[in-house]
Amino acid sequence: MKIKKLTTYLLFTVMLGTLLAGCGSGKNNEAATGNGGEITIGSKNFTENVLLAHMMADLIEDKSDIKVKRQVNLGGSNVAWTALENNDIQLYPDYTGTIVANYYQEKTGTSAESLAKSRELMKADGLAFLEPIGFNNTYTLAVSKDTAAKYKLKTFSDLAKVSADMVLGVEFEFLDREDGYPGIKKLYGMNFKEAKGMDHGIMYRAIEDGETDVTNAYATDAQIKVHNLVILEDDKQFFPPYDAGPVIRQDTLDKYPELEDILNQMSGLITAEEMQTLNAQVDVDALKEQDVAHDFLVKKGLIKD
């Protein structure tokens, strides 16, 4: 009799546990069972892009039941773009100037024009550019203070006149992109003694060690201050605006429409100065990208610590 009662009690306990598990809150239950879905967020292979990817991932994880897989440091622009097109990733941060000039080989314009053209071109390929994050990380060229003083350099046109005596050290993809060295060469008539491709971090050591004389840089790059470089004026306005924002597959948005509102919480969130500071926390202070991204969102009140 005792055995029968014990068996009945155990059976009741199991049934009750199953019932309670099934009656849990919708969000927690979906998260536990994986019904919230999953997406993969990627990034290019430089600090800023990695930081932005982690911010997007943190926001999605905090505001939804969607599981996020992070594949940062994929490579250059074309690698990340191809991964998006092939659905290997569904979301990553990119820049309007890169999209219009590099991926579609179209002419850019103002920030507003480049954004509109990015969206128009991408729509035909089943892709979308959400709201810009707030800063324009345009390309520029930089030299050391000594080089600037020696040759009296203030503008790209000044540099073109003495480029034959100089070595250019830039990122690998900058050597081939139409919105990089090939385009500058055509517009300004720059013909360097040598043009070397190298990883982003090595560029600054190379110019500091005197191995190169000129390097490409980003407006938000912390290394400009660290290495006391002088940014030259793009006096013919070659470089287009590079407004940063989330780039996502339309079929992913259709499946998870809540992503648009979540990611648009980053609209206008970061100034160029703030981005430079965030980059410095990684490149100079040696903090982890994921920690810097998380702490920034907490500071802005977008997620809880």
PDB file of C-alpha atoms in Angstrom:
ATOM      1  CA  MET A   1       0.000   0.000   0.000  1.00  0.00           C
ATOM      2  CA  LYS A   2       2.809   2.380   0.889  1.00  0.00           C
ATOM      3  CA  ILE A   3       4.536   1.565  -2.376  1.00  0.00           C
ATOM      4  CA  LYS A   4       1.368   2.318  -4.317  1.00  0.00           C
ATOM      5  CA  LYS A   5       0.942   5.669  -2.538  1.00  0.00           C
ATOM      6  CA  LEU A   6       4.591   6.541  -3.133  1.00  0.00           C
ATOM      7  CA  THR A   7       4.288   5.701  -6.827  1.00  0.00           C
ATOM      8  CA  THR A   8       1.145   7.810  -7.128  1.00  0.00           C
ATOM      9  CA  TYR A   9       2.871  10.738  -5.349  1.00  0.00           C
ATOM     10  CA  LEU A  10       5.925  10.572  -7.621  1.00  0.00           C
ATOM     11  CA  LEU A  11       3.775  10.416 -10.737  1.00  0.00           C
ATOM     12  CA  PHE A  12       1.783  13.434  -9.539  1.00  0.00           C
ATOM     13  CA  THR A  13       5.001  15.360  -8.831  1.00  0.00           C
ATOM     14  CA  VAL A  14       6.372  14.714 -12.313  1.00  0.00           C
ATOM     15  CA  MET A  15       3.089  15.738 -13.936  1.00  0.00           C
ATOM     16  CA  LEU A  16       2.904  18.886 -11.839  1.00  0.00           C
ATOM     17  CA  GLY A  17       6.492  19.824 -12.740  1.00  0.00           C
ATOM     18  CA  THR A  18       5.769  19.368 -16.429  1.00  0.00           C
ATOM     19  CA  LEU A  19       2.617  21.468 -16.158  1.00  0.00           C
ATOM     20  CA  LEU A  20       4.403  24.289 -14.350  1.00  0.00           C
ATOM     21  CA  ALA A  21       7.226  24.267 -16.881  1.00  0.00           C
ATOM     22  CA  GLY A  22       4.724  24.631 -19.682  1.00  0.00           C
ATOM     23  CA  CYS A  23       2.964  27.520 -17.921  1.00  0.00           C
ATOM     24  CA  GLY A  24       6.082  29.657 -17.518  1.00  0.00           C
ATOM     25  CA  SER A  25       6.242  33.195 -18.895  1.00  0.00           C
ATOM     26  CA  GLY A  26       6.389  33.389 -22.684  1.00  0.00           C
ATOM     27  CA  LYS A  27       9.797  35.078 -22.821  1.00  0.00           C
ATOM     28  CA  ASN A  28      11.560  32.776 -20.395  1.00  0.00           C
ATOM     29  CA  ASN A  29      10.027  29.683 -21.917  1.00  0.00           C
ATOM     30  CA  GLU A  30      11.032  30.663 -25.466  1.00  0.00           C
ATOM     31  CA  ALA A  31      14.541  31.453 -24.301  1.00  0.00           C
ATOM     32  CA  ALA A  32      14.798  28.085 -22.592  1.00  0.00           C
ATOM     33  CA  THR A  33      13.497  26.125 -25.548  1.00  0.00           C
ATOM     34  CA  GLY A  34      15.211  28.167 -28.244  1.00  0.00           C
ATOM     35  CA  ASN A  35      11.878  29.161 -29.834  1.00  0.00           C
ATOM     36  CA  GLY A  36      13.110  32.748 -29.982  1.00  0.00           C
ATOM     37  CA  GLY A  37      15.251  31.847 -32.989  1.00  0.00           C
ATOM     38  CA  GLU A  38      18.918  32.515 -33.708  1.00  0.00           C
ATOM     39  CA  ILE A  39      20.922  34.913 -35.860  1.00  0.00           C
ATOM     40  CA  THR A  40      24.615  35.353 -36.550  1.00  0.00           C
ATOM     41  CA  ILE A  41      26.212  38.785 -36.303  1.00  0.00           C
ATOM     42  CA  GLY A  42      29.540  39.396 -38.018  1.00  0.00           C
ATOM     43  CA  SER A  43      32.089  42.190 -38.231  1.00  0.00           C
ATOM     44  CA  LYS A  44      35.070  43.315 -40.241  1.00  0.00           C
ATOM     45  CA  ASN A  45      38.557  42.966 -38.848  1.00  0.00           C
ATOM     46  CA  PHE A  46      39.121  46.283 -37.092  1.00  0.00           C
ATOM     47  CA  THR A  47      38.331  47.479 -33.585  1.00  0.00           C
ATOM     48  CA  GLU A  48      35.481  49.864 -34.314  1.00  0.00           C
ATOM     49  CA  ASN A  49      33.527  47.379 -36.382  1.00  0.00           C
ATOM     50  CA  VAL A  50      33.983  44.677 -33.755  1.00  0.00           C
ATOM     51  CA  LEU A  51      32.755  47.071 -31.043  1.00  0.00           C
ATOM     52  CA  LEU A  52      29.631  47.941 -33.018  1.00  0.00           C
ATOM     53  CA  ALA A  53      28.886  44.268 -33.694  1.00  0.00           C
ATOM     54  CA  HIS A  54      29.076  43.481 -29.968  1.00  0.00           C
ATOM     55  CA  MET A  55      26.761  46.400 -29.183  1.00  0.00           C
ATOM     56  CA  MET A  56      24.200  45.087 -31.653  1.00  0.00           C
ATOM     57  CA  ALA A  57      24.489  41.603 -30.210  1.00  0.00           C
ATOM     58  CA  ASP A  58      24.113  42.836 -26.610  1.00  0.00           C
ATOM     59  CA  LEU A  59      21.038  44.885 -27.495  1.00  0.00           C
ATOM     60  CA  ILE A  60      19.333  41.979 -29.251  1.00  0.00           C
ATOM     61  CA  GLU A  61      20.107  39.590 -26.417  1.00  0.00           C
ATOM     62  CA  ASP A  62      18.803  42.074 -23.841  1.00  0.00           C
ATOM     63  CA  LYS A  63      15.639  43.089 -25.693  1.00  0.00           C
ATOM     64  CA  SER A  64      14.499  39.804 -27.239  1.00  0.00           C
ATOM     65  CA  ASP A  65      14.522  36.017 -26.995  1.00  0.00           C
ATOM     66  CA  ILE A  66      16.657  35.711 -30.117  1.00  0.00           C
ATOM     67  CA  LYS A  67      19.906  33.871 -29.570  1.00  0.00           C
ATOM     68  CA  VAL A  68      22.925  35.585 -31.058  1.00  0.00           C
ATOM     69  CA  LYS A  69      26.018  33.936 -32.450  1.00  0.00           C
ATOM     70  CA  ARG A  70      28.981  36.303 -32.848  1.00  0.00           C
ATOM     71  CA  GLN A  71      31.479  35.901 -35.683  1.00  0.00           C
ATOM     72  CA  VAL A  72      33.655  38.986 -35.391  1.00  0.00           C
ATOM     73  CA  ASN A  73      36.913  39.730 -37.208  1.00  0.00           C
ATOM     74  CA  LEU A  74      35.774  38.006 -40.392  1.00  0.00           C
ATOM     75  CA  GLY A  75      38.119  40.012 -42.613  1.00  0.00           C
ATOM     76  CA  GLY A  76      37.890  43.047 -44.896  1.00  0.00           C
ATOM     77  CA  SER A  77      34.794  44.680 -46.318  1.00  0.00           C
ATOM     78  CA  ASN A  78      34.287  42.288 -49.213  1.00  0.00           C
ATOM     79  CA  VAL A  79      34.571  39.259 -46.932  1.00  0.00           C
ATOM     80  CA  ALA A  80      31.892  40.549 -44.575  1.00  0.00           C
ATOM     81  CA  TRP A  81      29.611  41.628 -47.437  1.00  0.00           C
ATOM     82  CA  THR A  82      29.885  38.262 -49.154  1.00  0.00           C
ATOM     83  CA  ALA A  83      29.110  36.500 -45.866  1.00  0.00           C
ATOM     84  CA  LEU A  84      25.934  38.586 -45.595  1.00  0.00           C
ATOM     85  CA  GLU A  85      24.907  37.884 -49.181  1.00  0.00           C
ATOM     86  CA  ASN A  86      25.501  34.140 -48.671  1.00  0.00           C
ATOM     87  CA  ASN A  87      23.494  34.148 -45.419  1.00  0.00           C
ATOM     88  CA  ASP A  88      26.527  32.988 -43.441  1.00  0.00           C
ATOM     89  CA  ILE A  89      25.797  36.014 -41.273  1.00  0.00           C
ATOM     90  CA  GLN A  90      22.538  37.941 -41.107  1.00  0.00           C
ATOM     91  CA  LEU A  91      23.704  41.249 -39.677  1.00  0.00           C
ATOM     92  CA  TYR A  92      26.835  43.376 -39.321  1.00  0.00           C
ATOM     93  CA  PRO A  93      27.857  47.065 -39.134  1.00  0.00           C
ATOM     94  CA  ASP A  94      28.900  48.815 -42.344  1.00  0.00           C
ATOM     95  CA  TYR A  95      29.273  52.295 -43.819  1.00  0.00           C
ATOM     96  CA  THR A  96      27.307  54.121 -46.515  1.00  0.00           C
ATOM     97  CA  GLY A  97      30.373  55.191 -48.485  1.00  0.00           C
ATOM     98  CA  THR A  98      31.697  51.635 -48.587  1.00  0.00           C
ATOM     99  CA  ILE A  99      28.351  50.276 -49.742  1.00  0.00           C
ATOM    100  CA  VAL A 100      27.775  52.760 -52.555  1.00  0.00           C
ATOM    101  CA  ALA A 101      31.333  53.179 -53.838  1.00  0.00           C
ATOM    102  CA  ASN A 102      32.897  49.789 -53.128  1.00  0.00           C
ATOM    103  CA  TYR A 103      30.124  47.191 -53.414  1.00  0.00           C
ATOM    104  CA  TYR A 104      28.040  48.860 -56.128  1.00  0.00           C
ATOM    105  CA  GLN A 105      30.642  51.143 -57.785  1.00  0.00           C
ATOM    106  CA  GLU A 106      28.198  54.041 -57.772  1.00  0.00           C
ATOM    107  CA  LYS A 107      28.862  57.719 -57.072  1.00  0.00           C
ATOM    108  CA  THR A 108      28.184  58.956 -53.562  1.00  0.00           C
ATOM    109  CA  GLY A 109      26.961  62.358 -52.450  1.00  0.00           C
ATOM    110  CA  THR A 110      26.119  63.974 -49.142  1.00  0.00           C
ATOM    111  CA  SER A 111      25.406  61.864 -46.063  1.00  0.00           C
ATOM    112  CA  ALA A 112      21.671  61.940 -46.792  1.00  0.00           C
ATOM    113  CA  GLU A 113      22.201  61.087 -50.464  1.00  0.00           C
ATOM    114  CA  SER A 114      24.576  58.234 -49.682  1.00  0.00           C
ATOM    115  CA  LEU A 115      22.156  56.772 -47.147  1.00  0.00           C
ATOM    116  CA  ALA A 116      19.253  56.948 -49.605  1.00  0.00           C
ATOM    117  CA  LYS A 117      21.338  55.397 -52.377  1.00  0.00           C
ATOM    118  CA  SER A 118      22.603  52.633 -50.064  1.00  0.00           C
ATOM    119  CA  ARG A 119      19.045  51.682 -49.202  1.00  0.00           C
ATOM    120  CA  GLU A 120      17.894  51.821 -52.810  1.00  0.00           C
ATOM    121  CA  LEU A 121      20.735  49.654 -54.103  1.00  0.00           C
ATOM    122  CA  MET A 122      20.548  47.137 -51.267  1.00  0.00           C
ATOM    123  CA  LYS A 123      16.786  46.709 -51.468  1.00  0.00           C
ATOM    124  CA  ALA A 124      17.108  45.049 -54.875  1.00  0.00           C
ATOM    125  CA  ASP A 125      19.452  42.481 -53.306  1.00  0.00           C
ATOM    126  CA  GLY A 126      17.204  41.716 -50.344  1.00  0.00           C
ATOM    127  CA  LEU A 127      19.271  43.737 -47.886  1.00  0.00           C
ATOM    128  CA  ALA A 128      18.494  46.720 -45.660  1.00  0.00           C
ATOM    129  CA  PHE A 129      20.387  49.577 -44.026  1.00  0.00           C
ATOM    130  CA  LEU A 130      18.741  50.641 -40.763  1.00  0.00           C
ATOM    131  CA  GLU A 131      19.127  53.986 -38.986  1.00  0.00           C
ATOM    132  CA  PRO A 132      22.685  55.437 -38.896  1.00  0.00           C
ATOM    133  CA  ILE A 133      24.495  55.164 -35.570  1.00  0.00           C
ATOM    134  CA  GLY A 134      25.565  58.812 -35.526  1.00  0.00           C
ATOM    135  CA  PHE A 135      29.159  59.240 -36.686  1.00  0.00           C
ATOM    136  CA  ASN A 136      30.841  59.592 -40.055  1.00  0.00           C
ATOM    137  CA  ASN A 137      34.022  57.530 -40.078  1.00  0.00           C
ATOM    138  CA  THR A 138      35.430  58.924 -43.277  1.00  0.00           C
ATOM    139  CA  TYR A 139      38.819  57.945 -44.644  1.00  0.00           C
ATOM    140  CA  THR A 140      41.726  60.354 -44.592  1.00  0.00           C
ATOM    141  CA  LEU A 141      45.477  60.359 -45.113  1.00  0.00           C
ATOM    142  CA  ALA A 142      47.903  61.110 -42.307  1.00  0.00           C
ATOM    143  CA  VAL A 143      51.622  61.815 -41.906  1.00  0.00           C
ATOM    144  CA  SER A 144      53.928  62.379 -38.954  1.00  0.00           C
ATOM    145  CA  LYS A 145      54.384  65.904 -37.615  1.00  0.00           C
ATOM    146  CA  ASP A 146      57.986  65.874 -38.826  1.00  0.00           C
ATOM    147  CA  THR A 147      56.951  64.917 -42.354  1.00  0.00           C
ATOM    148  CA  ALA A 148      54.227  67.552 -42.402  1.00  0.00           C
ATOM    149  CA  ALA A 149      56.693  70.217 -41.286  1.00  0.00           C
ATOM    150  CA  LYS A 150      59.474  69.113 -43.633  1.00  0.00           C
ATOM    151  CA  TYR A 151      57.330  69.212 -46.769  1.00  0.00           C
ATOM    152  CA  LYS A 152      54.856  71.869 -45.559  1.00  0.00           C
ATOM    153  CA  LEU A 153      51.948  69.489 -45.999  1.00  0.00           C
ATOM    154  CA  LYS A 154      48.405  70.591 -45.242  1.00  0.00           C
ATOM    155  CA  THR A 155      46.314  69.085 -48.032  1.00  0.00           C
ATOM    156  CA  PHE A 156      46.141  66.051 -50.291  1.00  0.00           C
ATOM    157  CA  SER A 157      47.204  68.300 -53.159  1.00  0.00           C
ATOM    158  CA  ASP A 158      50.353  69.259 -51.227  1.00  0.00           C
ATOM    159  CA  LEU A 159      51.097  65.581 -50.711  1.00  0.00           C
ATOM    160  CA  ALA A 160      50.620  64.749 -54.401  1.00  0.00           C
ATOM    161  CA  LYS A 161      53.473  67.100 -55.325  1.00  0.00           C
ATOM    162  CA  VAL A 162      56.015  65.159 -53.217  1.00  0.00           C
ATOM    163  CA  SER A 163      54.452  61.678 -53.297  1.00  0.00           C
ATOM    164  CA  ALA A 164      57.151  60.317 -55.616  1.00  0.00           C
ATOM    165  CA  ASP A 165      59.623  60.596 -52.735  1.00  0.00           C
ATOM    166  CA  MET A 166      57.413  58.803 -50.218  1.00  0.00           C
ATOM    167  CA  VAL A 167      56.281  55.323 -49.201  1.00  0.00           C
ATOM    168  CA  LEU A 168      52.575  54.741 -48.651  1.00  0.00           C
ATOM    169  CA  GLY A 169      51.579  52.187 -46.012  1.00  0.00           C
ATOM    170  CA  VAL A 170      47.866  51.318 -45.960  1.00  0.00           C
ATOM    171  CA  GLU A 171      45.435  48.487 -45.281  1.00  0.00           C
ATOM    172  CA  PHE A 172      45.484  45.758 -47.909  1.00  0.00           C
ATOM    173  CA  GLU A 173      42.000  46.484 -49.236  1.00  0.00           C
ATOM    174  CA  PHE A 174      42.723  50.225 -49.487  1.00  0.00           C
ATOM    175  CA  LEU A 175      45.223  49.447 -52.249  1.00  0.00           C
ATOM    176  CA  ASP A 176      42.522  47.994 -54.493  1.00  0.00           C
ATOM    177  CA  ARG A 177      39.272  49.746 -53.589  1.00  0.00           C
ATOM    178  CA  GLU A 178      38.050  52.375 -56.023  1.00  0.00           C
ATOM    179  CA  ASP A 179      37.268  54.597 -53.038  1.00  0.00           C
ATOM    180  CA  GLY A 180      40.866  54.048 -51.873  1.00  0.00           C
ATOM    181  CA  TYR A 181      44.278  54.448 -53.448  1.00  0.00           C
ATOM    182  CA  PRO A 182      43.239  53.904 -57.108  1.00  0.00           C
ATOM    183  CA  GLY A 183      40.691  56.708 -56.869  1.00  0.00           C
ATOM    184  CA  ILE A 184      43.040  59.098 -55.069  1.00  0.00           C
ATOM    185  CA  LYS A 185      45.716  58.372 -57.620  1.00  0.00           C
ATOM    186  CA  LYS A 186      43.397  59.395 -60.462  1.00  0.00           C
ATOM    187  CA  LEU A 187      41.997  62.528 -58.830  1.00  0.00           C
ATOM    188  CA  TYR A 188      45.129  63.924 -57.207  1.00  0.00           C
ATOM    189  CA  GLY A 189      47.825  62.426 -59.407  1.00  0.00           C
ATOM    190  CA  MET A 190      49.561  60.758 -56.471  1.00  0.00           C
ATOM    191  CA  ASN A 191      52.306  58.337 -57.464  1.00  0.00           C
ATOM    192  CA  PHE A 192      54.179  57.061 -54.445  1.00  0.00           C
ATOM    193  CA  LYS A 193      57.643  55.595 -54.605  1.00  0.00           C
ATOM    194  CA  GLU A 194      56.152  52.445 -53.103  1.00  0.00           C
ATOM    195  CA  ALA A 195      52.719  51.415 -51.841  1.00  0.00           C
ATOM    196  CA  LYS A 196      52.618  48.711 -49.168  1.00  0.00           C
ATOM    197  CA  GLY A 197      49.607  46.798 -47.919  1.00  0.00           C
ATOM    198  CA  MET A 198      49.516  45.798 -44.232  1.00  0.00           C
ATOM    199  CA  ASP A 199      47.224  45.065 -41.305  1.00  0.00           C
ATOM    200  CA  HIS A 200      45.540  48.008 -39.627  1.00  0.00           C
ATOM    201  CA  GLY A 201      47.555  47.828 -36.401  1.00  0.00           C
ATOM    202  CA  ILE A 202      50.900  47.528 -38.172  1.00  0.00           C
ATOM    203  CA  MET A 203      50.317  50.686 -40.247  1.00  0.00           C
ATOM    204  CA  TYR A 204      50.912  52.969 -37.298  1.00  0.00           C
ATOM    205  CA  ARG A 205      54.020  51.203 -36.069  1.00  0.00           C
ATOM    206  CA  ALA A 206      55.394  51.370 -39.607  1.00  0.00           C
ATOM    207  CA  ILE A 207      54.951  55.127 -39.896  1.00  0.00           C
ATOM    208  CA  GLU A 208      56.325  55.690 -36.390  1.00  0.00           C
ATOM    209  CA  ASP A 209      59.394  53.565 -37.174  1.00  0.00           C
ATOM    210  CA  GLY A 210      59.982  55.444 -40.431  1.00  0.00           C
ATOM    211  CA  GLU A 211      59.271  52.444 -42.647  1.00  0.00           C
ATOM    212  CA  THR A 212      56.477  54.402 -44.334  1.00  0.00           C
ATOM    213  CA  ASP A 213      55.727  58.109 -44.731  1.00  0.00           C
ATOM    214  CA  VAL A 214      51.979  58.207 -45.321  1.00  0.00           C
ATOM    215  CA  THR A 215      49.109  56.069 -44.067  1.00  0.00           C
ATOM    216  CA  ASN A 216      45.366  55.933 -44.435  1.00  0.00           C
ATOM    217  CA  ALA A 217      43.338  56.514 -41.305  1.00  0.00           C
ATOM    218  CA  TYR A 218      39.778  56.757 -40.087  1.00  0.00           C
ATOM    219  CA  ALA A 219      38.335  59.917 -38.583  1.00  0.00           C
ATOM    220  CA  THR A 220      37.476  57.974 -35.412  1.00  0.00           C
ATOM    221  CA  ASP A 221      40.807  56.161 -35.103  1.00  0.00           C
ATOM    222  CA  ALA A 222      42.398  56.453 -31.649  1.00  0.00           C
ATOM    223  CA  GLN A 223      45.854  55.842 -33.111  1.00  0.00           C
ATOM    224  CA  ILE A 224      45.891  59.308 -34.699  1.00  0.00           C
ATOM    225  CA  LYS A 225      46.322  60.871 -31.273  1.00  0.00           C
ATOM    226  CA  VAL A 226      48.484  58.100 -29.889  1.00  0.00           C
ATOM    227  CA  HIS A 227      51.080  58.476 -32.663  1.00  0.00           C
ATOM    228  CA  ASN A 228      50.784  62.271 -32.974  1.00  0.00           C
ATOM    229  CA  LEU A 229      49.852  62.149 -36.636  1.00  0.00           C
ATOM    230  CA  VAL A 230      48.697  65.048 -38.762  1.00  0.00           C
ATOM    231  CA  ILE A 231      45.520  64.558 -40.793  1.00  0.00           C
ATOM    232  CA  LEU A 232      45.720  66.139 -44.230  1.00  0.00           C
ATOM    233  CA  GLU A 233      42.780  67.979 -45.740  1.00  0.00           C
ATOM    234  CA  ASP A 234      40.946  66.212 -48.560  1.00  0.00           C
ATOM    235  CA  ASP A 235      40.761  69.495 -50.484  1.00  0.00           C
ATOM    236  CA  LYS A 236      39.060  67.985 -53.548  1.00  0.00           C
ATOM    237  CA  GLN A 237      36.634  66.053 -51.356  1.00  0.00           C
ATOM    238  CA  PHE A 238      37.480  62.642 -52.742  1.00  0.00           C
ATOM    239  CA  PHE A 239      36.343  60.553 -49.801  1.00  0.00           C
ATOM    240  CA  PRO A 240      32.577  60.123 -49.487  1.00  0.00           C
ATOM    241  CA  PRO A 241      30.696  60.116 -46.173  1.00  0.00           C
ATOM    242  CA  TYR A 242      31.010  56.857 -44.259  1.00  0.00           C
ATOM    243  CA  ASP A 243      28.025  56.913 -41.931  1.00  0.00           C
ATOM    244  CA  ALA A 244      27.912  53.747 -39.846  1.00  0.00           C
ATOM    245  CA  GLY A 245      24.787  51.658 -39.376  1.00  0.00           C
ATOM    246  CA  PRO A 246      23.380  48.128 -39.110  1.00  0.00           C
ATOM    247  CA  VAL A 247      23.211  46.193 -42.374  1.00  0.00           C
ATOM    248  CA  ILE A 248      20.795  43.269 -42.281  1.00  0.00           C
ATOM    249  CA  ARG A 249      19.162  40.740 -44.567  1.00  0.00           C
ATOM    250  CA  GLN A 250      15.541  41.566 -45.385  1.00  0.00           C
ATOM    251  CA  ASP A 251      14.443  37.954 -44.892  1.00  0.00           C
ATOM    252  CA  THR A 252      15.861  38.158 -41.374  1.00  0.00           C
ATOM    253  CA  LEU A 253      13.859  41.332 -40.708  1.00  0.00           C
ATOM    254  CA  ASP A 254      10.751  39.638 -42.085  1.00  0.00           C
ATOM    255  CA  LYS A 255      11.283  36.698 -39.726  1.00  0.00           C
ATOM    256  CA  TYR A 256      12.167  38.852 -36.708  1.00  0.00           C
ATOM    257  CA  PRO A 257      10.498  42.259 -37.269  1.00  0.00           C
ATOM    258  CA  GLU A 258      11.306  43.306 -33.705  1.00  0.00           C
ATOM    259  CA  LEU A 259      14.963  43.632 -34.725  1.00  0.00           C
ATOM    260  CA  GLU A 260      14.342  46.923 -36.519  1.00  0.00           C
ATOM    261  CA  ASP A 261      13.091  48.716 -33.399  1.00  0.00           C
ATOM    262  CA  ILE A 262      15.796  47.136 -31.261  1.00  0.00           C
ATOM    263  CA  LEU A 263      18.686  48.098 -33.527  1.00  0.00           C
ATOM    264  CA  ASN A 264      17.282  51.556 -34.198  1.00  0.00           C
ATOM    265  CA  GLN A 265      17.801  52.312 -30.529  1.00  0.00           C
ATOM    266  CA  MET A 266      21.396  52.919 -31.636  1.00  0.00           C
ATOM    267  CA  SER A 267      20.268  55.696 -33.988  1.00  0.00           C
ATOM    268  CA  GLY A 268      22.419  58.777 -33.367  1.00  0.00           C
ATOM    269  CA  LEU A 269      23.885  57.080 -30.307  1.00  0.00           C
ATOM    270  CA  ILE A 270      27.607  57.628 -30.917  1.00  0.00           C
ATOM    271  CA  THR A 271      29.513  60.761 -31.930  1.00  0.00           C
ATOM    272  CA  ALA A 272      32.864  60.617 -33.725  1.00  0.00           C
ATOM    273  CA  GLU A 273      34.603  61.718 -30.527  1.00  0.00           C
ATOM    274  CA  GLU A 274      32.885  59.015 -28.481  1.00  0.00           C
ATOM    275  CA  MET A 275      33.818  56.389 -31.052  1.00  0.00           C
ATOM    276  CA  GLN A 276      37.428  57.502 -30.960  1.00  0.00           C
ATOM    277  CA  THR A 277      37.383  57.143 -27.159  1.00  0.00           C
ATOM    278  CA  LEU A 278      35.860  53.660 -27.362  1.00  0.00           C
ATOM    279  CA  ASN A 279      38.470  52.605 -29.918  1.00  0.00           C
ATOM    280  CA  ALA A 280      41.206  53.921 -27.611  1.00  0.00           C
ATOM    281  CA  GLN A 281      39.932  51.825 -24.722  1.00  0.00           C
ATOM    282  CA  VAL A 282      40.664  48.752 -26.823  1.00  0.00           C
ATOM    283  CA  ASP A 283      43.700  49.787 -28.871  1.00  0.00           C
ATOM    284  CA  VAL A 284      45.491  51.780 -26.157  1.00  0.00           C
ATOM    285  CA  ASP A 285      44.153  50.570 -22.801  1.00  0.00           C
ATOM    286  CA  ALA A 286      43.979  46.924 -23.977  1.00  0.00           C
ATOM    287  CA  LEU A 287      40.423  46.345 -22.782  1.00  0.00           C
ATOM    288  CA  LYS A 288      38.290  43.674 -24.460  1.00  0.00           C
ATOM    289  CA  GLU A 289      35.966  44.836 -27.229  1.00  0.00           C
ATOM    290  CA  GLN A 290      32.986  42.990 -25.782  1.00  0.00           C
ATOM    291  CA  ASP A 291      33.471  44.583 -22.346  1.00  0.00           C
ATOM    292  CA  VAL A 292      33.874  48.094 -23.779  1.00  0.00           C
ATOM    293  CA  ALA A 293      30.749  47.679 -25.922  1.00  0.00           C
ATOM    294  CA  HIS A 294      28.704  46.333 -23.013  1.00  0.00           C
ATOM    295  CA  ASP A 295      29.787  49.072 -20.596  1.00  0.00           C
ATOM    296  CA  PHE A 296      28.978  51.779 -23.136  1.00  0.00           C
ATOM    297  CA  LEU A 297      25.412  50.521 -23.606  1.00  0.00           C
ATOM    298  CA  VAL A 298      24.964  50.332 -19.838  1.00  0.00           C
ATOM    299  CA  LYS A 299      26.253  53.901 -19.495  1.00  0.00           C
ATOM    300  CA  LYS A 300      23.770  55.063 -22.131  1.00  0.00           C
ATOM    301  CA  GLY A 301      20.950  53.301 -20.298  1.00  0.00           C
ATOM    302  CA  LEU A 302      20.108  50.934 -23.156  1.00  0.00           C
ATOM    303  CA  ILE A 303      20.792  47.703 -21.288  1.00  0.00           C
ATOM    304  CA  LYS A 304      21.168  46.665 -17.662  1.00  0.00           C
ATOM    305  CA  ASP A 305      24.548  45.738 -16.222  1.00  0.00           C
TER     306      ASP A 305
END
